[in-house]
mmCIF file of N, CA and C in Angstrom:
data_model
loop_
_atom_site.group_PDB
_atom_site.id
_atom_site.type_symbol
_atom_site.label_atom_id
_atom_site.label_comp_id
_atom_site.label_asym_id
_atom_site.label_seq_id
_atom_site.Cartn_x
_atom_site.Cartn_y
_atom_site.Cartn_z
ATOM 1 N N UNK A 891 26.136 19.267 -0.047
ATOM 2 C CA UNK A 891 25.091 20.173 0.373
ATOM 3 C C UNK A 891 25.115 20.456 1.872
ATOM 4 N N UNK A 892 25.503 19.499 2.718
ATOM 5 C CA UNK A 892 25.527 19.814 4.147
ATOM 6 C C UNK A 892 26.434 20.998 4.480
ATOM 7 N N UNK A 893 27.535 21.149 3.752
ATOM 8 C CA UNK A 893 28.430 22.285 4.001
ATOM 9 C C UNK A 893 27.764 23.611 3.654
ATOM 10 N N UNK A 894 27.012 23.619 2.585
ATOM 11 C CA UNK A 894 26.316 24.843 2.177
ATOM 12 C C UNK A 894 25.265 25.217 3.211
ATOM 13 N N UNK A 895 24.504 24.238 3.656
ATOM 14 C CA UNK A 895 23.510 24.509 4.688
ATOM 15 C C UNK A 895 24.172 25.031 5.957
ATOM 16 N N UNK A 896 25.319 24.474 6.302
ATOM 17 C CA UNK A 896 26.030 24.892 7.508
ATOM 18 C C UNK A 896 26.517 26.331 7.365
ATOM 19 N N UNK A 897 27.061 26.688 6.200
ATOM 20 C CA UNK A 897 27.543 28.046 5.964
ATOM 21 C C UNK A 897 26.401 29.062 5.985
ATOM 22 N N UNK A 898 25.246 28.661 5.498
ATOM 23 C CA UNK A 898 24.091 29.562 5.478
ATOM 24 C C UNK A 898 23.334 29.577 6.794
ATOM 25 N N UNK A 899 23.692 28.675 7.693
ATOM 26 C CA UNK A 899 23.023 28.618 8.991
ATOM 27 C C UNK A 899 21.640 27.992 8.922
ATOM 28 N N UNK A 900 21.425 27.151 7.936
ATOM 29 C CA UNK A 900 20.128 26.504 7.778
ATOM 30 C C UNK A 900 20.206 25.058 8.247
ATOM 31 N N UNK A 901 19.073 24.547 8.670
ATOM 32 C CA UNK A 901 19.000 23.146 9.062
ATOM 33 C C UNK A 901 18.417 22.328 7.916
ATOM 34 N N UNK A 902 18.890 21.113 7.797
ATOM 35 C CA UNK A 902 18.383 20.217 6.763
ATOM 36 C C UNK A 902 17.046 19.658 7.235
ATOM 37 N N UNK A 903 16.026 19.872 6.431
ATOM 38 C CA UNK A 903 14.693 19.374 6.752
ATOM 39 C C UNK A 903 14.444 18.133 5.896
ATOM 40 N N UNK A 904 14.201 17.013 6.549
ATOM 41 C CA UNK A 904 13.939 15.787 5.800
ATOM 42 C C UNK A 904 12.492 15.772 5.318
ATOM 43 N N UNK A 905 12.302 15.255 4.130
ATOM 44 C CA UNK A 905 10.961 15.181 3.553
ATOM 45 C C UNK A 905 10.162 14.083 4.241
ATOM 46 N N UNK A 906 8.888 14.353 4.461
ATOM 47 C CA UNK A 906 8.008 13.351 5.056
ATOM 48 C C UNK A 906 7.616 12.334 3.992
ATOM 49 N N UNK A 907 7.544 11.088 4.389
ATOM 50 C CA UNK A 907 7.127 10.053 3.456
ATOM 51 C C UNK A 907 5.755 9.525 3.863
ATOM 52 N N UNK A 908 4.936 9.290 2.875
ATOM 53 C CA UNK A 908 3.599 8.778 3.105
ATOM 54 C C UNK A 908 3.420 7.495 2.312
ATOM 55 N N UNK A 909 2.751 6.543 2.898
ATOM 56 C CA UNK A 909 2.442 5.307 2.202
ATOM 57 C C UNK A 909 1.193 5.461 1.356
ATOM 58 N N UNK A 910 0.950 4.471 0.514
ATOM 59 C CA UNK A 910 -0.215 4.506 -0.368
ATOM 60 C C UNK A 910 -1.517 4.574 0.421
ATOM 61 N N UNK A 911 -1.615 3.778 1.482
ATOM 62 C CA UNK A 911 -2.849 3.743 2.262
ATOM 63 C C UNK A 911 -3.112 5.086 2.932
ATOM 64 N N UNK A 912 -2.081 5.716 3.472
ATOM 65 C CA UNK A 912 -2.250 7.011 4.132
ATOM 66 C C UNK A 912 -2.675 8.085 3.135
ATOM 67 N N UNK A 913 -2.084 8.073 1.935
ATOM 68 C CA UNK A 913 -2.470 9.058 0.924
ATOM 69 C C UNK A 913 -3.902 8.831 0.462
ATOM 70 N N UNK A 914 -4.295 7.576 0.310
ATOM 71 C CA UNK A 914 -5.651 7.272 -0.134
ATOM 72 C C UNK A 914 -6.671 7.702 0.917
ATOM 73 N N UNK A 915 -6.352 7.482 2.192
ATOM 74 C CA UNK A 915 -7.247 7.908 3.269
ATOM 75 C C UNK A 915 -7.404 9.422 3.271
ATOM 76 N N UNK A 916 -6.298 10.155 3.119
ATOM 77 C CA UNK A 916 -6.332 11.610 3.192
ATOM 78 C C UNK A 916 -6.988 12.235 1.961
ATOM 79 N N UNK A 917 -6.673 11.743 0.781
ATOM 80 C CA UNK A 917 -7.144 12.374 -0.446
ATOM 81 C C UNK A 917 -8.550 11.935 -0.841
ATOM 82 N N UNK A 918 -8.813 10.645 -0.790
ATOM 83 C CA UNK A 918 -10.100 10.128 -1.257
ATOM 84 C C UNK A 918 -11.097 9.848 -0.139
ATOM 85 N N UNK A 919 -10.644 9.998 1.111
ATOM 86 C CA UNK A 919 -11.488 9.712 2.279
ATOM 87 C C UNK A 919 -11.983 8.266 2.259
ATOM 88 N N UNK A 920 -11.127 7.362 1.782
ATOM 89 C CA UNK A 920 -11.470 5.947 1.690
ATOM 90 C C UNK A 920 -10.366 5.137 2.342
ATOM 91 N N UNK A 921 -10.741 4.215 3.212
ATOM 92 C CA UNK A 921 -9.767 3.323 3.827
ATOM 93 C C UNK A 921 -9.575 2.129 2.894
ATOM 94 N N UNK A 922 -8.374 1.938 2.323
ATOM 95 C CA UNK A 922 -8.180 0.845 1.372
ATOM 96 C C UNK A 922 -8.247 -0.535 2.006
ATOM 97 N N UNK A 923 -8.164 -0.619 3.320
ATOM 98 C CA UNK A 923 -8.207 -1.909 4.001
ATOM 99 C C UNK A 923 -9.557 -2.171 4.665
ATOM 100 N N UNK A 924 -10.582 -1.415 4.287
ATOM 101 C CA UNK A 924 -11.920 -1.618 4.840
ATOM 102 C C UNK A 924 -12.773 -2.326 3.790
ATOM 103 N N UNK A 925 -13.429 -3.396 4.200
ATOM 104 C CA UNK A 925 -14.263 -4.166 3.287
ATOM 105 C C UNK A 925 -15.464 -3.323 2.857
ATOM 106 N N UNK A 926 -15.732 -3.276 1.553
ATOM 107 C CA UNK A 926 -16.853 -2.480 1.064
ATOM 108 C C UNK A 926 -18.189 -3.169 1.297
ATOM 109 N N UNK A 927 -18.168 -4.460 1.594
ATOM 110 C CA UNK A 927 -19.409 -5.196 1.807
ATOM 111 C C UNK A 927 -19.867 -5.164 3.263
ATOM 112 N N UNK A 928 -18.942 -5.484 4.185
ATOM 113 C CA UNK A 928 -19.354 -5.592 5.589
ATOM 114 C C UNK A 928 -18.755 -4.511 6.482
ATOM 115 N N UNK A 929 -17.745 -3.787 6.012
ATOM 116 C CA UNK A 929 -17.169 -2.696 6.779
ATOM 117 C C UNK A 929 -16.073 -3.090 7.757
ATOM 118 N N UNK A 930 -15.726 -4.370 7.827
ATOM 119 C CA UNK A 930 -14.661 -4.784 8.738
ATOM 120 C C UNK A 930 -13.295 -4.496 8.117
ATOM 121 N N UNK A 931 -12.287 -4.511 8.947
ATOM 122 C CA UNK A 931 -10.919 -4.227 8.497
ATOM 123 C C UNK A 931 -10.296 -5.481 7.893
ATOM 124 N N UNK A 932 -9.776 -5.352 6.666
ATOM 125 C CA UNK A 932 -9.116 -6.470 6.005
ATOM 126 C C UNK A 932 -7.638 -6.469 6.382
ATOM 127 N N UNK A 933 -7.018 -7.633 6.300
ATOM 128 C CA UNK A 933 -5.606 -7.785 6.635
ATOM 129 C C UNK A 933 -4.860 -8.237 5.387
ATOM 130 N N UNK A 934 -3.790 -7.537 5.051
ATOM 131 C CA UNK A 934 -2.964 -7.913 3.901
ATOM 132 C C UNK A 934 -2.123 -9.109 4.304
ATOM 133 N N UNK A 935 -2.329 -10.232 3.628
ATOM 134 C CA UNK A 935 -1.606 -11.453 3.987
ATOM 135 C C UNK A 935 -0.492 -11.791 3.020
ATOM 136 N N UNK A 936 -0.536 -11.256 1.831
ATOM 137 C CA UNK A 936 0.533 -11.570 0.893
ATOM 138 C C UNK A 936 0.240 -11.037 -0.491
ATOM 139 N N UNK A 937 1.224 -11.156 -1.333
ATOM 140 C CA UNK A 937 1.138 -10.669 -2.699
ATOM 141 C C UNK A 937 1.539 -11.799 -3.634
ATOM 142 N N UNK A 938 0.730 -12.050 -4.634
ATOM 143 C CA UNK A 938 1.030 -13.094 -5.605
ATOM 144 C C UNK A 938 1.473 -12.401 -6.886
ATOM 145 N N UNK A 939 2.731 -12.547 -7.231
ATOM 146 C CA UNK A 939 3.273 -11.881 -8.417
ATOM 147 C C UNK A 939 3.399 -12.862 -9.571
ATOM 148 N N UNK A 940 3.233 -12.359 -10.763
ATOM 149 C CA UNK A 940 3.516 -13.147 -11.942
ATOM 150 C C UNK A 940 2.333 -13.853 -12.573
ATOM 151 N N UNK A 941 1.181 -13.861 -11.943
ATOM 152 C CA UNK A 941 0.027 -14.530 -12.540
ATOM 153 C C UNK A 941 -0.722 -13.565 -13.445
ATOM 154 N N UNK A 942 -1.178 -14.075 -14.569
ATOM 155 C CA UNK A 942 -1.953 -13.267 -15.497
ATOM 156 C C UNK A 942 -3.423 -13.326 -15.099
ATOM 157 N N UNK A 943 -4.228 -12.437 -15.666
ATOM 158 C CA UNK A 943 -5.638 -12.337 -15.306
ATOM 159 C C UNK A 943 -6.359 -13.658 -15.519
ATOM 160 N N UNK A 944 -6.111 -14.324 -16.625
ATOM 161 C CA UNK A 944 -6.762 -15.607 -16.896
ATOM 162 C C UNK A 944 -6.429 -16.654 -15.853
ATOM 163 N N UNK A 945 -5.177 -16.678 -15.415
ATOM 164 C CA UNK A 945 -4.774 -17.627 -14.380
ATOM 165 C C UNK A 945 -5.437 -17.294 -13.045
ATOM 166 N N UNK A 946 -5.550 -16.005 -12.736
ATOM 167 C CA UNK A 946 -6.201 -15.609 -11.490
ATOM 168 C C UNK A 946 -7.679 -15.990 -11.496
ATOM 169 N N UNK A 947 -8.345 -15.773 -12.631
ATOM 170 C CA UNK A 947 -9.768 -16.106 -12.729
ATOM 171 C C UNK A 947 -9.978 -17.610 -12.601
ATOM 172 N N UNK A 948 -9.122 -18.397 -13.244
ATOM 173 C CA UNK A 948 -9.295 -19.847 -13.180
ATOM 174 C C UNK A 948 -8.939 -20.412 -11.806
ATOM 175 N N UNK A 949 -8.139 -19.688 -11.036
ATOM 176 C CA UNK A 949 -7.717 -20.181 -9.721
ATOM 177 C C UNK A 949 -8.373 -19.416 -8.577
ATOM 178 N N UNK A 950 -9.511 -18.773 -8.823
ATOM 179 C CA UNK A 950 -10.141 -17.925 -7.808
ATOM 180 C C UNK A 950 -10.520 -18.708 -6.553
ATOM 181 N N UNK A 951 -10.937 -19.956 -6.708
ATOM 182 C CA UNK A 951 -11.308 -20.754 -5.536
ATOM 183 C C UNK A 951 -10.093 -21.000 -4.642
ATOM 184 N N UNK A 952 -8.959 -21.342 -5.245
ATOM 185 C CA UNK A 952 -7.744 -21.553 -4.461
ATOM 186 C C UNK A 952 -7.274 -20.267 -3.786
ATOM 187 N N UNK A 953 -7.423 -19.154 -4.489
ATOM 188 C CA UNK A 953 -6.991 -17.875 -3.928
ATOM 189 C C UNK A 953 -7.864 -17.495 -2.739
ATOM 190 N N UNK A 954 -9.183 -17.665 -2.864
ATOM 191 C CA UNK A 954 -10.068 -17.299 -1.758
ATOM 192 C C UNK A 954 -9.870 -18.195 -0.552
ATOM 193 N N UNK A 955 -9.497 -19.430 -0.787
ATOM 194 C CA UNK A 955 -9.239 -20.345 0.327
ATOM 195 C C UNK A 955 -7.779 -20.290 0.783
ATOM 196 N N UNK A 956 -7.002 -19.378 0.195
ATOM 197 C CA UNK A 956 -5.596 -19.144 0.524
ATOM 198 C C UNK A 956 -4.749 -20.402 0.381
ATOM 199 N N UNK A 957 -5.045 -21.167 -0.666
ATOM 200 C CA UNK A 957 -4.224 -22.330 -0.992
ATOM 201 C C UNK A 957 -3.225 -21.917 -2.062
ATOM 202 N N UNK A 958 -2.014 -22.474 -2.042
ATOM 203 C CA UNK A 958 -1.053 -22.145 -3.100
ATOM 204 C C UNK A 958 -1.562 -22.607 -4.461
ATOM 205 N N UNK A 959 -1.252 -21.847 -5.476
ATOM 206 C CA UNK A 959 -1.704 -22.174 -6.833
ATOM 207 C C UNK A 959 -0.705 -23.101 -7.482
#
């Protein structure tokens, strides 16, 4: 494709990429990292993969205290 663009005298325009948080802010007018209770900014500290809902519910105390499960 670069050869075709060159022959036609066109420049390649790269597509802009947006993250989930930026799209949510723009479309829904909601900051996904803002606490709904107190309004302060939350910080993403990590992602826990592989746990099922029942395991998350039973380990909620450890999760809130940021202890490994």
